[in-house]
Amino acid sequence: MNASRMRGVYFSRVAFGGRNSRPVAATTSRQLRRGLFTRARPTPVRNFFINTVLVVGVGLGAYYVTDARSAFHRYFLVPLIRLTTDAETAHRLAIDSMKAGVYPVDRSADAEDPDLEVQVFGKKLFSPIGLAAGFDKNAEAIDPLFAMGFSYVEIGSITPKPQPGNPQPRFFRLPKDKAAINRYGFNSDGHIKVLARLRLRLHSFLKHNESGPVNHAFEEGKLLAVNLGKNKDGDEIEDYVEGIKTLGNYADVLVVNISSPNTPGLRDLQNEAKLGGLLSAVVAARDNLSTQKPPICVKIAPDLTETEVISIAEVVKKSGIDGVIVSNTTISRPESLKSPKSLSSEIGGLSGPPVKELSLSTLRTLRKYIGPSFTLIGCGGISTGKDAVEFARAGATFVQVLTGFAYDGPGMPSRLREEIKKELDGKKWMDVVNTEFE
């Protein structure tokens, strides 16, 4: 045997274990599967560990995303919805999700904080953060909205007869301004359908609770308001009177909306002659309710001159109503808007931060002429705790949000409470109300 061949034999035997061993290339796939590369069989202990980690992980994840304060909503889910849907579709999706029971809750809302309590209409709100009308137009998501941390939820506007509102598209985002323009036009299911929902909700509560409800929010420290509107072809007094007769016994607060810019002639009701007659009629209707007499507020526009605001103040003081909401959307387009004119020039009411200064100005003027004790509710462009406290100092007993809620998501009530606490710097909310006028 020559030297070269001997070296090959020697290498084969040393490397592969003897005369009868075969090279790796010759190893069959069956041998590989049975050999070194065979996966170890899971043991009961290993299975238990993996399953426990999975269950705990899923549980913690579910707990996190079902908390309204989760950053998941503000920084992922809400922006994703804005990116993939138009404004009205997103609005409808939110309502449908809540109806289906798919919504997060504010687990911090159960903790009482005396610094944030509000005394209004002889009752208490656990915080000064309410939701304005326009989100839940037809009483479809009342309890989910309370569960997200609002102390006051205002449904509507609700018209006597069902009406579709204005043609679509009618709701537009102005993302650069965190604002919106809508010309919904009081799209409403009408009094009868809303009444049926309110009755069903009350029946469900009574079925599961031995004692009757403390109020129509069904919880101390919260209030449910019903915002009333008129049909496009309706009567400017009778439509509101009918709303009070039909829905007044199911509300903690009634709101007369005479300031939407999307119903022809509605804002004319803000003039002194018409407003006096309307408010006298609705107060009389409220006083004739059989089971309760809820406070009445009127909602006004921010596009009023000082003379018009003074006139409203005089009428309101004589009328017997209990409060004014300042304010609705504006038909003006401030020069500060950053969004392209193709969006900002859409017809309708502008809401969001660009409305703040207009609303504040109207609030200050009304407070000046209506006096320090009358209840005023601030609304328009509020998106931070600093905004809310600014409205309080200018005369608002509490505030409402809407457009900010749409942009921020379900964590907004909790975030605003935290920011308000920092702004108060050890004071109580009620201590700063009206302080601009001291």
PDB file of C-alpha atoms in Angstrom, residues 113-358:
ATOM      1  CA  ASP A 113     -59.933  63.764  45.104  1.00  0.00           C
ATOM      2  CA  PRO A 114     -61.560  66.604  47.086  1.00  0.00           C
ATOM      3  CA  ASP A 115     -59.370  69.147  45.279  1.00  0.00           C
ATOM      4  CA  LEU A 116     -61.127  68.402  41.980  1.00  0.00           C
ATOM      5  CA  GLU A 117     -64.718  68.196  43.210  1.00  0.00           C
ATOM      6  CA  VAL A 118     -67.248  70.593  41.704  1.00  0.00           C
ATOM      7  CA  GLN A 119     -70.404  71.901  43.345  1.00  0.00           C
ATOM      8  CA  VAL A 120     -72.967  72.654  40.631  1.00  0.00           C
ATOM      9  CA  PHE A 121     -76.779  72.750  40.515  1.00  0.00           C
ATOM     10  CA  GLY A 122     -76.844  71.685  44.159  1.00  0.00           C
ATOM     11  CA  LYS A 123     -74.987  68.482  43.315  1.00  0.00           C
ATOM     12  CA  LYS A 124     -71.412  67.229  43.204  1.00  0.00           C
ATOM     13  CA  LEU A 125     -69.188  66.244  40.296  1.00  0.00           C
ATOM     14  CA  PHE A 126     -66.122  64.183  41.167  1.00  0.00           C
ATOM     15  CA  SER A 127     -64.060  66.165  38.646  1.00  0.00           C
ATOM     16  CA  PRO A 128     -64.474  69.254  36.433  1.00  0.00           C
ATOM     17  CA  ILE A 129     -64.079  67.276  33.174  1.00  0.00           C
ATOM     18  CA  GLY A 130     -67.256  66.710  31.168  1.00  0.00           C
ATOM     19  CA  LEU A 131     -67.978  65.530  27.639  1.00  0.00           C
ATOM     20  CA  ALA A 132     -69.794  67.967  25.353  1.00  0.00           C
ATOM     21  CA  ALA A 133     -72.744  67.079  23.141  1.00  0.00           C
ATOM     22  CA  GLY A 134     -71.940  65.862  19.651  1.00  0.00           C
ATOM     23  CA  PHE A 135     -70.085  62.639  20.426  1.00  0.00           C
ATOM     24  CA  ASP A 136     -72.912  60.410  21.606  1.00  0.00           C
ATOM     25  CA  LYS A 137     -75.731  61.951  19.613  1.00  0.00           C
ATOM     26  CA  ASN A 138     -78.312  59.226  20.240  1.00  0.00           C
ATOM     27  CA  ALA A 139     -77.695  57.844  23.753  1.00  0.00           C
ATOM     28  CA  GLU A 140     -75.853  54.757  22.523  1.00  0.00           C
ATOM     29  CA  ALA A 141     -72.686  54.868  24.676  1.00  0.00           C
ATOM     30  CA  ILE A 142     -73.547  56.631  27.937  1.00  0.00           C
ATOM     31  CA  ASP A 143     -72.067  54.161  30.413  1.00  0.00           C
ATOM     32  CA  PRO A 144     -68.836  53.490  28.473  1.00  0.00           C
ATOM     33  CA  LEU A 145     -68.194  57.247  28.393  1.00  0.00           C
ATOM     34  CA  PHE A 146     -68.686  57.536  32.146  1.00  0.00           C
ATOM     35  CA  ALA A 147     -66.356  54.537  32.553  1.00  0.00           C
ATOM     36  CA  MET A 148     -63.642  56.418  30.652  1.00  0.00           C
ATOM     37  CA  GLY A 149     -63.515  59.001  33.413  1.00  0.00           C
ATOM     38  CA  PHE A 150     -65.972  61.765  32.533  1.00  0.00           C
ATOM     39  CA  SER A 151     -67.958  63.180  35.443  1.00  0.00           C
ATOM     40  CA  TYR A 152     -70.553  64.706  33.123  1.00  0.00           C
ATOM     41  CA  VAL A 153     -71.783  63.269  29.820  1.00  0.00           C
ATOM     42  CA  GLU A 154     -74.018  65.272  27.505  1.00  0.00           C
ATOM     43  CA  ILE A 155     -75.861  63.322  24.814  1.00  0.00           C
ATOM     44  CA  GLY A 156     -77.427  64.849  21.703  1.00  0.00           C
ATOM     45  CA  SER A 157     -78.383  67.111  20.125  1.00  0.00           C
ATOM     46  CA  ILE A 158     -81.663  65.220  19.840  1.00  0.00           C
ATOM     47  CA  THR A 159     -84.464  66.441  17.571  1.00  0.00           C
ATOM     48  CA  PRO A 160     -88.170  65.569  17.913  1.00  0.00           C
ATOM     49  CA  LYS A 161     -88.380  63.663  14.616  1.00  0.00           C
ATOM     50  CA  PRO A 162     -85.589  61.537  13.143  1.00  0.00           C
ATOM     51  CA  GLN A 163     -83.579  63.361  10.510  1.00  0.00           C
ATOM     52  CA  PRO A 164     -80.459  62.395   8.529  1.00  0.00           C
ATOM     53  CA  GLY A 165     -78.672  65.719   8.801  1.00  0.00           C
ATOM     54  CA  ASN A 166     -76.664  67.209   5.974  1.00  0.00           C
ATOM     55  CA  PRO A 167     -75.238  65.172   3.062  1.00  0.00           C
ATOM     56  CA  GLN A 168     -71.846  63.510   3.443  1.00  0.00           C
ATOM     57  CA  PRO A 169     -69.000  64.336   3.583  1.00  0.00           C
ATOM     58  CA  ARG A 170     -69.769  66.588   6.525  1.00  0.00           C
ATOM     59  CA  PHE A 171     -66.998  66.027   9.075  1.00  0.00           C
ATOM     60  CA  PHE A 172     -63.369  66.997   8.393  1.00  0.00           C
ATOM     61  CA  ARG A 173     -60.151  66.768  10.374  1.00  0.00           C
ATOM     62  CA  LEU A 174     -57.600  69.580  10.478  1.00  0.00           C
ATOM     63  CA  PRO A 175     -54.725  67.552  11.941  1.00  0.00           C
ATOM     64  CA  LYS A 176     -52.126  70.330  11.836  1.00  0.00           C
ATOM     65  CA  ASP A 177     -54.379  72.336  14.159  1.00  0.00           C
ATOM     66  CA  LYS A 178     -55.767  69.336  16.101  1.00  0.00           C
ATOM     67  CA  ALA A 179     -59.111  70.791  15.057  1.00  0.00           C
ATOM     68  CA  ALA A 180     -62.195  69.724  13.124  1.00  0.00           C
ATOM     69  CA  ILE A 181     -64.953  71.192  10.990  1.00  0.00           C
ATOM     70  CA  ASN A 182     -68.380  69.605  11.028  1.00  0.00           C
ATOM     71  CA  ARG A 183     -71.655  70.330   9.315  1.00  0.00           C
ATOM     72  CA  TYR A 184     -73.575  67.330  10.612  1.00  0.00           C
ATOM     73  CA  GLY A 185     -76.802  69.330  10.781  1.00  0.00           C
ATOM     74  CA  PHE A 186     -78.427  67.688  13.834  1.00  0.00           C
ATOM     75  CA  ASN A 187     -78.444  64.135  12.469  1.00  0.00           C
ATOM     76  CA  SER A 188     -80.633  62.430  15.027  1.00  0.00           C
ATOM     77  CA  ASP A 189     -82.601  59.255  15.707  1.00  0.00           C
ATOM     78  CA  GLY A 190     -85.369  61.402  17.194  1.00  0.00           C
ATOM     79  CA  HIS A 191     -87.051  61.557  20.597  1.00  0.00           C
ATOM     80  CA  ILE A 192     -88.812  58.187  20.522  1.00  0.00           C
ATOM     81  CA  LYS A 193     -85.745  56.038  19.805  1.00  0.00           C
ATOM     82  CA  VAL A 194     -83.626  57.911  22.317  1.00  0.00           C
ATOM     83  CA  LEU A 195     -86.381  57.652  24.921  1.00  0.00           C
ATOM     84  CA  ALA A 196     -86.515  53.887  24.340  1.00  0.00           C
ATOM     85  CA  ARG A 197     -82.758  53.616  24.920  1.00  0.00           C
ATOM     86  CA  LEU A 198     -82.908  55.682  28.105  1.00  0.00           C
ATOM     87  CA  ARG A 199     -85.783  53.575  29.428  1.00  0.00           C
ATOM     88  CA  LEU A 200     -84.006  50.321  28.568  1.00  0.00           C
ATOM     89  CA  ARG A 201     -80.878  51.561  30.327  1.00  0.00           C
ATOM     90  CA  LEU A 202     -82.905  52.422  33.438  1.00  0.00           C
ATOM     91  CA  HIS A 203     -84.688  49.062  33.334  1.00  0.00           C
ATOM     92  CA  SER A 204     -81.349  47.248  33.110  1.00  0.00           C
ATOM     93  CA  PHE A 205     -80.040  49.174  36.119  1.00  0.00           C
ATOM     94  CA  LEU A 206     -83.115  48.406  38.218  1.00  0.00           C
ATOM     95  CA  LYS A 207     -82.899  44.748  37.261  1.00  0.00           C
ATOM     96  CA  HIS A 208     -79.414  44.465  38.748  1.00  0.00           C
ATOM     97  CA  ASN A 209     -79.763  46.838  41.704  1.00  0.00           C
ATOM     98  CA  GLU A 210     -82.150  46.580  44.632  1.00  0.00           C
ATOM     99  CA  SER A 211     -82.306  50.327  45.281  1.00  0.00           C
ATOM    100  CA  GLY A 212     -83.214  52.986  42.768  1.00  0.00           C
ATOM    101  CA  PRO A 213     -80.579  55.156  41.053  1.00  0.00           C
ATOM    102  CA  VAL A 214     -79.190  58.236  42.838  1.00  0.00           C
ATOM    103  CA  ASN A 215     -79.397  60.124  39.542  1.00  0.00           C
ATOM    104  CA  HIS A 216     -79.536  59.438  35.806  1.00  0.00           C
ATOM    105  CA  ALA A 217     -75.800  58.820  35.628  1.00  0.00           C
ATOM    106  CA  PHE A 218     -76.539  56.023  38.154  1.00  0.00           C
ATOM    107  CA  GLU A 219     -73.554  57.052  40.264  1.00  0.00           C
ATOM    108  CA  GLU A 220     -72.821  59.735  42.840  1.00  0.00           C
ATOM    109  CA  GLY A 221     -70.520  62.468  41.571  1.00  0.00           C
ATOM    110  CA  LYS A 222     -71.664  62.182  37.952  1.00  0.00           C
ATOM    111  CA  LEU A 223     -74.426  63.808  35.886  1.00  0.00           C
ATOM    112  CA  LEU A 224     -76.164  62.918  32.628  1.00  0.00           C
ATOM    113  CA  ALA A 225     -77.270  65.818  30.423  1.00  0.00           C
ATOM    114  CA  VAL A 226     -79.613  65.731  27.439  1.00  0.00           C
ATOM    115  CA  ASN A 227     -79.002  68.300  24.703  1.00  0.00           C
ATOM    116  CA  LEU A 228     -82.102  69.276  22.724  1.00  0.00           C
ATOM    117  CA  GLY A 229     -82.210  70.558  19.148  1.00  0.00           C
ATOM    118  CA  LYS A 230     -84.877  71.472  16.619  1.00  0.00           C
ATOM    119  CA  ASN A 231     -85.722  69.788  13.350  1.00  0.00           C
ATOM    120  CA  LYS A 232     -84.674  71.552  10.187  1.00  0.00           C
ATOM    121  CA  ASP A 233     -88.326  72.223   9.390  1.00  0.00           C
ATOM    122  CA  GLY A 234     -89.455  72.332  13.024  1.00  0.00           C
ATOM    123  CA  ASP A 235     -90.937  75.001  15.247  1.00  0.00           C
ATOM    124  CA  GLU A 236     -88.392  77.121  17.088  1.00  0.00           C
ATOM    125  CA  ILE A 237     -90.215  76.836  20.413  1.00  0.00           C
ATOM    126  CA  GLU A 238     -92.379  73.718  20.259  1.00  0.00           C
ATOM    127  CA  ASP A 239     -89.488  71.439  19.271  1.00  0.00           C
ATOM    128  CA  TYR A 240     -87.644  72.290  22.489  1.00  0.00           C
ATOM    129  CA  VAL A 241     -90.771  72.106  24.634  1.00  0.00           C
ATOM    130  CA  GLU A 242     -91.515  68.675  23.178  1.00  0.00           C
ATOM    131  CA  GLY A 243     -87.973  67.573  23.997  1.00  0.00           C
ATOM    132  CA  ILE A 244     -88.377  68.567  27.627  1.00  0.00           C
ATOM    133  CA  LYS A 245     -91.737  66.806  27.891  1.00  0.00           C
ATOM    134  CA  THR A 246     -90.403  63.605  26.305  1.00  0.00           C
ATOM    135  CA  LEU A 247     -86.896  63.331  27.743  1.00  0.00           C
ATOM    136  CA  GLY A 248     -86.882  65.619  30.784  1.00  0.00           C
ATOM    137  CA  ASN A 249     -87.606  62.853  33.281  1.00  0.00           C
ATOM    138  CA  TYR A 250     -84.485  60.962  32.173  1.00  0.00           C
ATOM    139  CA  ALA A 251     -81.919  63.756  32.509  1.00  0.00           C
ATOM    140  CA  ASP A 252     -79.978  65.340  35.362  1.00  0.00           C
ATOM    141  CA  VAL A 253     -79.495  68.446  33.197  1.00  0.00           C
ATOM    142  CA  LEU A 254     -81.342  69.712  30.106  1.00  0.00           C
ATOM    143  CA  VAL A 255     -79.518  71.773  27.465  1.00  0.00           C
ATOM    144  CA  VAL A 256     -81.215  73.983  24.883  1.00  0.00           C
ATOM    145  CA  ASN A 257     -78.925  74.179  21.849  1.00  0.00           C
ATOM    146  CA  ILE A 258     -79.542  77.396  19.913  1.00  0.00           C
ATOM    147  CA  SER A 259     -76.004  77.847  18.607  1.00  0.00           C
ATOM    148  CA  SER A 260     -75.230  75.159  16.049  1.00  0.00           C
ATOM    149  CA  PRO A 261     -74.224  76.865  12.784  1.00  0.00           C
ATOM    150  CA  ASN A 262     -75.459  73.939  10.700  1.00  0.00           C
ATOM    151  CA  THR A 263     -79.240  74.376  11.075  1.00  0.00           C
ATOM    152  CA  PRO A 264     -80.618  77.326   9.098  1.00  0.00           C
ATOM    153  CA  GLY A 265     -81.943  80.110  11.307  1.00  0.00           C
ATOM    154  CA  LEU A 266     -81.032  78.411  14.596  1.00  0.00           C
ATOM    155  CA  ARG A 267     -78.625  81.095  15.755  1.00  0.00           C
ATOM    156  CA  ASP A 268     -81.336  83.720  15.260  1.00  0.00           C
ATOM    157  CA  LEU A 269     -82.812  82.358  18.488  1.00  0.00           C
ATOM    158  CA  GLN A 270     -79.959  84.084  20.331  1.00  0.00           C
ATOM    159  CA  ASN A 271     -81.444  87.512  19.706  1.00  0.00           C
ATOM    160  CA  GLU A 272     -83.153  89.084  22.697  1.00  0.00           C
ATOM    161  CA  ALA A 273     -86.780  88.946  21.553  1.00  0.00           C
ATOM    162  CA  LYS A 274     -86.781  85.291  20.448  1.00  0.00           C
ATOM    163  CA  LEU A 275     -84.561  84.058  23.273  1.00  0.00           C
ATOM    164  CA  GLY A 276     -86.841  85.453  25.974  1.00  0.00           C
ATOM    165  CA  GLY A 277     -89.898  83.683  24.560  1.00  0.00           C
ATOM    166  CA  LEU A 278     -88.049  80.397  24.092  1.00  0.00           C
ATOM    167  CA  LEU A 279     -86.579  80.305  27.593  1.00  0.00           C
ATOM    168  CA  SER A 280     -89.904  81.177  29.203  1.00  0.00           C
ATOM    169  CA  ALA A 281     -91.530  78.270  27.337  1.00  0.00           C
ATOM    170  CA  VAL A 282     -88.880  75.687  28.226  1.00  0.00           C
ATOM    171  CA  VAL A 283     -88.837  76.703  31.895  1.00  0.00           C
ATOM    172  CA  ALA A 284     -92.622  76.331  32.040  1.00  0.00           C
ATOM    173  CA  ALA A 285     -92.374  72.888  30.420  1.00  0.00           C
ATOM    174  CA  ARG A 286     -89.668  71.834  32.871  1.00  0.00           C
ATOM    175  CA  ASP A 287     -91.725  73.009  35.849  1.00  0.00           C
ATOM    176  CA  ASN A 288     -94.621  70.805  34.672  1.00  0.00           C
ATOM    177  CA  LEU A 289     -92.567  67.590  34.595  1.00  0.00           C
ATOM    178  CA  SER A 290     -94.078  64.881  36.752  1.00  0.00           C
ATOM    179  CA  THR A 291     -91.112  63.290  38.531  1.00  0.00           C
ATOM    180  CA  GLN A 292     -88.332  65.881  38.666  1.00  0.00           C
ATOM    181  CA  LYS A 293     -87.328  69.386  37.625  1.00  0.00           C
ATOM    182  CA  PRO A 294     -83.804  69.226  36.169  1.00  0.00           C
ATOM    183  CA  PRO A 295     -81.764  72.403  35.714  1.00  0.00           C
ATOM    184  CA  ILE A 296     -81.827  73.961  32.255  1.00  0.00           C
ATOM    185  CA  CYS A 297     -78.835  75.402  30.415  1.00  0.00           C
ATOM    186  CA  VAL A 298     -78.683  77.219  27.107  1.00  0.00           C
ATOM    187  CA  LYS A 299     -75.706  76.766  24.763  1.00  0.00           C
ATOM    188  CA  ILE A 300     -74.502  79.865  22.922  1.00  0.00           C
ATOM    189  CA  ALA A 301     -72.054  80.584  20.096  1.00  0.00           C
ATOM    190  CA  PRO A 302     -68.623  82.199  20.371  1.00  0.00           C
ATOM    191  CA  ASP A 303     -69.346  84.461  17.373  1.00  0.00           C
ATOM    192  CA  LEU A 304     -71.216  87.098  19.358  1.00  0.00           C
ATOM    193  CA  THR A 305     -70.508  90.778  19.780  1.00  0.00           C
ATOM    194  CA  GLU A 306     -70.237  92.236  23.259  1.00  0.00           C
ATOM    195  CA  THR A 307     -73.624  93.899  22.775  1.00  0.00           C
ATOM    196  CA  GLU A 308     -75.195  90.529  21.915  1.00  0.00           C
ATOM    197  CA  VAL A 309     -73.605  88.877  24.945  1.00  0.00           C
ATOM    198  CA  ILE A 310     -74.888  91.641  27.219  1.00  0.00           C
ATOM    199  CA  SER A 311     -78.358  91.139  25.768  1.00  0.00           C
ATOM    200  CA  ILE A 312     -78.191  87.374  26.394  1.00  0.00           C
ATOM    201  CA  ALA A 313     -77.044  87.999  29.974  1.00  0.00           C
ATOM    202  CA  GLU A 314     -80.061  90.205  30.651  1.00  0.00           C
ATOM    203  CA  VAL A 315     -82.528  87.704  29.181  1.00  0.00           C
ATOM    204  CA  VAL A 316     -80.974  84.750  30.992  1.00  0.00           C
ATOM    205  CA  LYS A 317     -81.062  86.460  34.391  1.00  0.00           C
ATOM    206  CA  LYS A 318     -84.813  87.027  34.042  1.00  0.00           C
ATOM    207  CA  SER A 319     -85.651  83.658  32.491  1.00  0.00           C
ATOM    208  CA  GLY A 320     -85.380  81.221  35.387  1.00  0.00           C
ATOM    209  CA  ILE A 321     -82.893  78.914  33.635  1.00  0.00           C
ATOM    210  CA  ASP A 322     -79.915  77.632  35.583  1.00  0.00           C
ATOM    211  CA  GLY A 323     -76.811  77.905  33.408  1.00  0.00           C
ATOM    212  CA  VAL A 324     -75.142  78.812  30.130  1.00  0.00           C
ATOM    213  CA  ILE A 325     -72.656  76.717  28.141  1.00  0.00           C
ATOM    214  CA  VAL A 326     -69.989  78.857  26.469  1.00  0.00           C
ATOM    215  CA  SER A 327     -69.546  77.925  23.690  1.00  0.00           C
ATOM    216  CA  ASN A 328     -70.393  75.988  20.537  1.00  0.00           C
ATOM    217  CA  THR A 329     -68.317  75.852  17.346  1.00  0.00           C
ATOM    218  CA  THR A 330     -67.346  78.953  15.381  1.00  0.00           C
ATOM    219  CA  ILE A 331     -68.075  79.901  11.780  1.00  0.00           C
ATOM    220  CA  SER A 332     -64.965  82.094  11.731  1.00  0.00           C
ATOM    221  CA  ARG A 333     -61.577  80.879  10.492  1.00  0.00           C
ATOM    222  CA  PRO A 334     -58.763  82.323  12.618  1.00  0.00           C
ATOM    223  CA  GLU A 335     -55.613  83.392  10.790  1.00  0.00           C
ATOM    224  CA  SER A 336     -53.627  81.090  13.068  1.00  0.00           C
ATOM    225  CA  LEU A 337     -54.906  77.983  11.226  1.00  0.00           C
ATOM    226  CA  LYS A 338     -52.055  75.910   9.816  1.00  0.00           C
ATOM    227  CA  SER A 339     -54.161  73.479   7.806  1.00  0.00           C
ATOM    228  CA  PRO A 340     -54.461  74.013   4.035  1.00  0.00           C
ATOM    229  CA  LYS A 341     -57.346  76.164   2.839  1.00  0.00           C
ATOM    230  CA  SER A 342     -58.769  73.190   0.974  1.00  0.00           C
ATOM    231  CA  LEU A 343     -59.694  71.877   4.435  1.00  0.00           C
ATOM    232  CA  SER A 344     -60.148  75.010   6.525  1.00  0.00           C
ATOM    233  CA  SER A 345     -62.488  76.573   3.963  1.00  0.00           C
ATOM    234  CA  GLU A 346     -65.055  73.781   4.343  1.00  0.00           C
ATOM    235  CA  ILE A 347     -68.459  75.092   5.428  1.00  0.00           C
ATOM    236  CA  GLY A 348     -69.400  74.244   9.010  1.00  0.00           C
ATOM    237  CA  GLY A 349     -68.465  74.811  12.624  1.00  0.00           C
ATOM    238  CA  LEU A 350     -64.791  74.853  13.571  1.00  0.00           C
ATOM    239  CA  SER A 351     -63.844  73.217  16.867  1.00  0.00           C
ATOM    240  CA  GLY A 352     -60.638  72.488  18.728  1.00  0.00           C
ATOM    241  CA  PRO A 353     -57.743  74.684  19.958  1.00  0.00           C
ATOM    242  CA  PRO A 354     -58.308  77.470  17.366  1.00  0.00           C
ATOM    243  CA  VAL A 355     -61.662  78.224  19.057  1.00  0.00           C
ATOM    244  CA  LYS A 356     -60.205  78.617  22.547  1.00  0.00           C
ATOM    245  CA  GLU A 357     -59.572  82.375  22.533  1.00  0.00           C
ATOM    246  CA  LEU A 358     -63.007  83.117  21.059  1.00  0.00           C
TER     247      LEU A 358
END
